mmCIF file of C-alpha atoms in Angstrom:
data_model
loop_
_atom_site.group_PDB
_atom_site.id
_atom_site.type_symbol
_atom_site.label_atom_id
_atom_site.label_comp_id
_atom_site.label_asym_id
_atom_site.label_seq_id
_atom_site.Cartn_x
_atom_site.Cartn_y
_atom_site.Cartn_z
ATOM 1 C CA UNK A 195 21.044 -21.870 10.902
ATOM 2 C CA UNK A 196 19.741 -19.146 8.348
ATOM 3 C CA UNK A 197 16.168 -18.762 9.323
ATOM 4 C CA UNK A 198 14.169 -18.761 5.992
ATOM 5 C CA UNK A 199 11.118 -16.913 6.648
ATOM 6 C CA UNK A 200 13.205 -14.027 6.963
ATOM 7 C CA UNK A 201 12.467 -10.832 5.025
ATOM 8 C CA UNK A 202 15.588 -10.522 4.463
ATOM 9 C CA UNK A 203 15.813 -13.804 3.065
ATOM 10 C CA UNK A 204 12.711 -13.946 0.694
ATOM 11 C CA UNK A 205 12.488 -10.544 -0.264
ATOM 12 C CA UNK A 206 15.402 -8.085 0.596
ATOM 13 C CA UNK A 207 18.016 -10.100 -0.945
ATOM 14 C CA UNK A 208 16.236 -10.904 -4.352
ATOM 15 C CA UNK A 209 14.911 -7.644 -4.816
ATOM 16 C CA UNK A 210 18.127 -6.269 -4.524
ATOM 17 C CA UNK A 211 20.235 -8.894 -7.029
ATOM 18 C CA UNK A 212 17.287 -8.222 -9.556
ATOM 19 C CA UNK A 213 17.859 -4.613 -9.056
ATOM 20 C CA UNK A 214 21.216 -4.349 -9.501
ATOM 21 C CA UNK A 215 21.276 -7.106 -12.919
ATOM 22 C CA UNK A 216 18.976 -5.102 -14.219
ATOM 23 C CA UNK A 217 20.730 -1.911 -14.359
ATOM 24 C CA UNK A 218 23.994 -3.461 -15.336
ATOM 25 C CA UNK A 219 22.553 -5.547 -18.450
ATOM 26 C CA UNK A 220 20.310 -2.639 -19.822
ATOM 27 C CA UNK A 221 20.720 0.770 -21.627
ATOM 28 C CA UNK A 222 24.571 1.855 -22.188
ATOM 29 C CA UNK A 223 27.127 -0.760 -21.647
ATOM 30 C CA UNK A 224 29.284 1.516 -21.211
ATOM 31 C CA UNK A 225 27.695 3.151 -17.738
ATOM 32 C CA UNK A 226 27.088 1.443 -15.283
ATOM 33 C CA UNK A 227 23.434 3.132 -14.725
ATOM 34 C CA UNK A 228 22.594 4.615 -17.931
ATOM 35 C CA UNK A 229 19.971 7.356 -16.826
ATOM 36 C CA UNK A 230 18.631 8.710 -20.029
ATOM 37 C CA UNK A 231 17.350 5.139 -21.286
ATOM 38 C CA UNK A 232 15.703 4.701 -17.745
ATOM 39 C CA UNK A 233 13.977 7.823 -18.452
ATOM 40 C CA UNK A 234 13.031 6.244 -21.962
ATOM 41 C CA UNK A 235 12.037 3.328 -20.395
ATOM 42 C CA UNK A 236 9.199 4.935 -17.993
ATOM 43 C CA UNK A 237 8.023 7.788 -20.003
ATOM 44 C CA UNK A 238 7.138 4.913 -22.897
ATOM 45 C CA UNK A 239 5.388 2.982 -20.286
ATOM 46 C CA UNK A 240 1.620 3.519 -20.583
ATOM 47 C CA UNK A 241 0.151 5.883 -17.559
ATOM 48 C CA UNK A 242 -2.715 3.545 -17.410
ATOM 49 C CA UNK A 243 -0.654 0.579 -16.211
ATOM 50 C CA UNK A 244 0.707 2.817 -13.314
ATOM 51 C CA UNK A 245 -2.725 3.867 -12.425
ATOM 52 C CA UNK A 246 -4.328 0.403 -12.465
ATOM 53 C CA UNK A 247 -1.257 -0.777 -10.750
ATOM 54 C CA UNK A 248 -1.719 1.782 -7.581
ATOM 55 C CA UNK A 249 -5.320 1.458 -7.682
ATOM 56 C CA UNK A 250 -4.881 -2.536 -7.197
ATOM 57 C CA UNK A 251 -2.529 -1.983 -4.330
ATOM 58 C CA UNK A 252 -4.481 0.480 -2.659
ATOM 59 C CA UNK A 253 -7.521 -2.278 -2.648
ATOM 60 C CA UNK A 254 -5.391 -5.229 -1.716
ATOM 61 C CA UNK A 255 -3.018 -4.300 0.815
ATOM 62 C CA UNK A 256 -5.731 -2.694 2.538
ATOM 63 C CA UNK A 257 -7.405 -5.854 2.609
ATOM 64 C CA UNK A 258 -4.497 -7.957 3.379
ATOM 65 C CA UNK A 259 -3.843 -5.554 6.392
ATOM 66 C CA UNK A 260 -7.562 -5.724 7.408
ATOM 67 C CA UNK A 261 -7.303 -9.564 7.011
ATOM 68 C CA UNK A 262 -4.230 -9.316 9.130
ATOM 69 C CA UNK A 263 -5.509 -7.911 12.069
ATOM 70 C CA UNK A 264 -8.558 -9.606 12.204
ATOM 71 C CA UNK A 265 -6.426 -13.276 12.152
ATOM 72 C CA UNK A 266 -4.850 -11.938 15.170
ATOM 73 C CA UNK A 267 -7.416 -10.105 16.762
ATOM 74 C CA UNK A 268 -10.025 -13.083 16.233
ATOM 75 C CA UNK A 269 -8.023 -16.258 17.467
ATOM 76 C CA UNK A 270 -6.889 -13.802 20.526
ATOM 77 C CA UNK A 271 -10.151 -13.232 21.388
ATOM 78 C CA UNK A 272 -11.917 -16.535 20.891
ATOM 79 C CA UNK A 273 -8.967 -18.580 22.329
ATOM 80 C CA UNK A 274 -9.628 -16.218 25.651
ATOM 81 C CA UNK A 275 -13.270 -16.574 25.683
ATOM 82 C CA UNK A 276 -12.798 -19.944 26.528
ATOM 83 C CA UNK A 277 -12.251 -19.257 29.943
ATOM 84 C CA UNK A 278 -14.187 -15.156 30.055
ATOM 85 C CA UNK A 279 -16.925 -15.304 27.836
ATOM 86 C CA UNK A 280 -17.570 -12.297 29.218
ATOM 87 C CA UNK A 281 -14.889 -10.579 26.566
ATOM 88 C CA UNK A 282 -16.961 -11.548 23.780
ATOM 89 C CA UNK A 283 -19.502 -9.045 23.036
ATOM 90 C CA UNK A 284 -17.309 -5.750 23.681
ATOM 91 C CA UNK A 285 -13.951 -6.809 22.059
ATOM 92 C CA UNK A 286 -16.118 -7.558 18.851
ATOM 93 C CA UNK A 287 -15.174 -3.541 18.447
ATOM 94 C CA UNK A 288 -11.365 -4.494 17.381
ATOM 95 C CA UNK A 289 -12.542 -6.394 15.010
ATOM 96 C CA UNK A 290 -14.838 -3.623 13.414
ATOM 97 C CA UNK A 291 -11.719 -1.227 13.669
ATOM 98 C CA UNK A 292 -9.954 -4.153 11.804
ATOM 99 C CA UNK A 293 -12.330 -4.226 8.866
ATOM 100 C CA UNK A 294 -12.614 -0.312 8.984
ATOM 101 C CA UNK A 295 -8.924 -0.518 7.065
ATOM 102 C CA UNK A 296 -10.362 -2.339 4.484
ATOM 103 C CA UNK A 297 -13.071 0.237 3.657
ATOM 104 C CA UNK A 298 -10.707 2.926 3.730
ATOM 105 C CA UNK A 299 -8.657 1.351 1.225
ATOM 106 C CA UNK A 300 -12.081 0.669 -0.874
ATOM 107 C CA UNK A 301 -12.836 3.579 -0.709
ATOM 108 C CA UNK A 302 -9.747 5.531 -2.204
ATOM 109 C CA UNK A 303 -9.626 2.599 -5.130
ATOM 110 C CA UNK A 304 -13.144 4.243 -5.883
ATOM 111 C CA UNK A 305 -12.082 7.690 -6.170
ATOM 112 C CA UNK A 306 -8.876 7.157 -7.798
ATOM 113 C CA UNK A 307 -10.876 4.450 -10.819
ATOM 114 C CA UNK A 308 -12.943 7.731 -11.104
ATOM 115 C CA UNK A 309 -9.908 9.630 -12.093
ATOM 116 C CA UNK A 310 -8.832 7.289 -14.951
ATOM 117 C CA UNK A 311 -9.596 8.849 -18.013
ATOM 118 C CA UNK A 312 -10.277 7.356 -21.818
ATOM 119 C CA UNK A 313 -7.699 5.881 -23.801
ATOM 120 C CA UNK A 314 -4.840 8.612 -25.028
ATOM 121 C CA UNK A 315 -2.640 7.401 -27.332
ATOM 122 C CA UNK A 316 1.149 8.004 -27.267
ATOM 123 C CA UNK A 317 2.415 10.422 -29.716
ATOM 124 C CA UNK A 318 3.043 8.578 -33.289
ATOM 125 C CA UNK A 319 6.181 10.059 -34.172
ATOM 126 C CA UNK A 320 8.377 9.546 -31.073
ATOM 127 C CA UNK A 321 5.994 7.186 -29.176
ATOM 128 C CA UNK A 322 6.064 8.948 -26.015
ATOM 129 C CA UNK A 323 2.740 9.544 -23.570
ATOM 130 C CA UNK A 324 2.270 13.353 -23.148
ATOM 131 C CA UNK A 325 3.312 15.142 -19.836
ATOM 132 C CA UNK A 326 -0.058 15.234 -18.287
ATOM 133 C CA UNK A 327 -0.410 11.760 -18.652
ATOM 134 C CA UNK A 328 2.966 10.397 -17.482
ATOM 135 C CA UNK A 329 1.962 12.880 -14.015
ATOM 136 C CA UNK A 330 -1.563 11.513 -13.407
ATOM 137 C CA UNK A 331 -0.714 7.994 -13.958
ATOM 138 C CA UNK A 332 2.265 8.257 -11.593
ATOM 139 C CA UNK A 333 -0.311 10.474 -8.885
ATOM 140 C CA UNK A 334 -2.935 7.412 -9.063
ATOM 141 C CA UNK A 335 0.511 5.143 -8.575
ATOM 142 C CA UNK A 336 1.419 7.368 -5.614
ATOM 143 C CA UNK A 337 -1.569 7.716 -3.847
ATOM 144 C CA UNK A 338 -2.620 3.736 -4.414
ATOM 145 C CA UNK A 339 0.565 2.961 -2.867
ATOM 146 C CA UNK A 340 0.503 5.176 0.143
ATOM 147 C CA UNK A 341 -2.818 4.476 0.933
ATOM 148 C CA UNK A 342 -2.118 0.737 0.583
ATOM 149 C CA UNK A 343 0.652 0.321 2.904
ATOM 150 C CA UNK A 344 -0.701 2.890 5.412
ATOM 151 C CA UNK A 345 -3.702 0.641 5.903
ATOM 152 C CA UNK A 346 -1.162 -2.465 5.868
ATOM 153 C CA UNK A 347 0.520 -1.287 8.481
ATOM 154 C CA UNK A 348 -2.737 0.084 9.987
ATOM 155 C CA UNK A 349 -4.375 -3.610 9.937
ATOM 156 C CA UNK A 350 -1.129 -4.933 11.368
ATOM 157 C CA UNK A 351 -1.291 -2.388 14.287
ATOM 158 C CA UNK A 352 -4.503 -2.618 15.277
ATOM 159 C CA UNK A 353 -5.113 -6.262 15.629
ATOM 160 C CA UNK A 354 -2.044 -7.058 17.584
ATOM 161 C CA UNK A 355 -3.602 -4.368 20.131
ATOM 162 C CA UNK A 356 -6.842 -5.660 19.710
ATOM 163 C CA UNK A 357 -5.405 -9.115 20.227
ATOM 164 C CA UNK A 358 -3.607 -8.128 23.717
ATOM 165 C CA UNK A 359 -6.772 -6.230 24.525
ATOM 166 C CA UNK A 360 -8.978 -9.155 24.493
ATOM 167 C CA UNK A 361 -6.164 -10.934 26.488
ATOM 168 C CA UNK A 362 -5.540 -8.351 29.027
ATOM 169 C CA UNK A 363 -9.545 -7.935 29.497
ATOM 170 C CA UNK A 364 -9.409 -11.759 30.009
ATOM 171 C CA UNK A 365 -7.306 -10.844 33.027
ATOM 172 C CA UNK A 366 -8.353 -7.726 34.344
ATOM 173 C CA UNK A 367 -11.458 -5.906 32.760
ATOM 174 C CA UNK A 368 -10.251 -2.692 34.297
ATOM 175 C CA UNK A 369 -8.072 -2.220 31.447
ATOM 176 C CA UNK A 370 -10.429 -2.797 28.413
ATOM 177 C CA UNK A 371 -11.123 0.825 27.819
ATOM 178 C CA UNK A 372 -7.286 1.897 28.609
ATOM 179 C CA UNK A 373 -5.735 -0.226 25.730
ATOM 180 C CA UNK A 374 -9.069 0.378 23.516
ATOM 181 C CA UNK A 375 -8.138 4.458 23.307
ATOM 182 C CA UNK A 376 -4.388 2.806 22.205
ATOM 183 C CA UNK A 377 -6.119 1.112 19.812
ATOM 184 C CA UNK A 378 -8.269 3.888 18.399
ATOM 185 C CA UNK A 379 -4.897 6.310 18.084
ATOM 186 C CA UNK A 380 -3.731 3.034 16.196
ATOM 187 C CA UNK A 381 -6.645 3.240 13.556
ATOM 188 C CA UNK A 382 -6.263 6.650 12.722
ATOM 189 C CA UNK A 383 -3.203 5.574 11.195
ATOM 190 C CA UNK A 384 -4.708 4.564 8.390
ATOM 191 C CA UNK A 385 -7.057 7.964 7.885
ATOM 192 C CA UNK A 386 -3.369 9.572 7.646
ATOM 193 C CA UNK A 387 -2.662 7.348 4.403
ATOM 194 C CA UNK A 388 -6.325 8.039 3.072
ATOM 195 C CA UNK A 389 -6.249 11.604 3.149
ATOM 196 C CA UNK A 390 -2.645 12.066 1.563
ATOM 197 C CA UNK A 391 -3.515 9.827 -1.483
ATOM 198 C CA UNK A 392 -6.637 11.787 -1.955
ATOM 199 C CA UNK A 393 -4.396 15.199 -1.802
ATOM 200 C CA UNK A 394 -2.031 13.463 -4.089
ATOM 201 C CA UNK A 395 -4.386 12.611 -6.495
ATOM 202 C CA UNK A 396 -6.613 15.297 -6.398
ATOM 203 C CA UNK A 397 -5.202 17.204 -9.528
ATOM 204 C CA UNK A 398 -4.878 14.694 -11.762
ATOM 205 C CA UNK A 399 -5.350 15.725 -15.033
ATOM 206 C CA UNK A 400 -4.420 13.569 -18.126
ATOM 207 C CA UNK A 401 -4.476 16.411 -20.685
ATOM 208 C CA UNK A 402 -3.862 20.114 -21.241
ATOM 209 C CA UNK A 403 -7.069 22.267 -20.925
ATOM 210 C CA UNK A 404 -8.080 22.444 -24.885
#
């Protein structure tokens, strides 16, 4: 029996049939992907609804991973209290690591809202956005979404090893500080994310210099 809760099943699949409808119904019937009016299509879209879009991402799938891990990390760690109450007061630092992702990923949505600029209009005559814009709103895009999953997968990471370090120190205390230093090499994955969509953004620049 197909299991439903499948990526595959929920979002693989769909994604893909969308995907391929929608470059058979638009641009020239005649091709079966007709490049130059997918081209059209972008460069007419408005830079500012790229840039808002990766600056939401960044925010929530930072959050989302943060949220993550600290679900796991938490009902690990109070389920095993239970029986070592002992675990309590030291494995309290996954979940700070936990919520660290979601600061990271507040943090870039700052700087990169700090790089929209005011309102440019798209030329009148052929209704396209100049070059400069069309780059910066794709760079905020960019760097919102690598941030964003980084600290997904980030959040992810480090509360399933926070989760089998409250377990394990349940067991055997010995190993407490062995699995935190996996844990800490498992939170700089998210620093990776935050520096690259600062570089990535970092010459944004919505117009030529006048």
């Amino acid at each position: 029996m197909t299991d439903l809760t499948h990526p595959t099943v929920w979002f693989y699949i769909p994604v893909t049939l969308s995907w391929i409808v929608f470059i058979i119904a638009v641009g020239d019937p005649k091709r079966f992907i007709d490049w130059p009016w997918l081209w059209l299509l972008f460069r007419n879209m408005s830079p500012y609804f790229w840039g808002a879009l990766g600056t939401g991402l960044c925010v929530g799938m930072s959050i989302l991973g943060a949220a993550w891990g600290i679900f796991a990390t938490g009902s690990s760690l109070l389920g095993a209290a239970t029986r070592a109450p002992r675990i309590t007061s030291k494995n309290l630092i996954s979940i700070i690591f936990c919520e660290a992702v979601a600061i990271y990923g507040v943090i870039v949505t700052i700087i990169l809202q700090t790089k929209m600029a005011d309102r440019i209009d798209p030329d009148p005559k052929t209704g396209l956005y100049d070059m400069y814009a069309i780059y910066s709103g794709y760079s905020i895009f960019g760097a919102g979404l690598t941030c964003g999953f980084s600290n997904l997968v980030c959040g992810m990471c480090v509360g399933i090893v926070g989760s089998s370090c409250a377990l394990s120190d349940a067991q055997n205390a010995t190993l407490f500080v062995k699995i935190l230093v996996v844990e800490i090499f498992g939170s700089a994955l998210g620093l990776f994310g935050v520096i690259v969509g600062i570089i990535m953004s970092g010459n944004v620049k919505w117009a030529a210099a006048a």
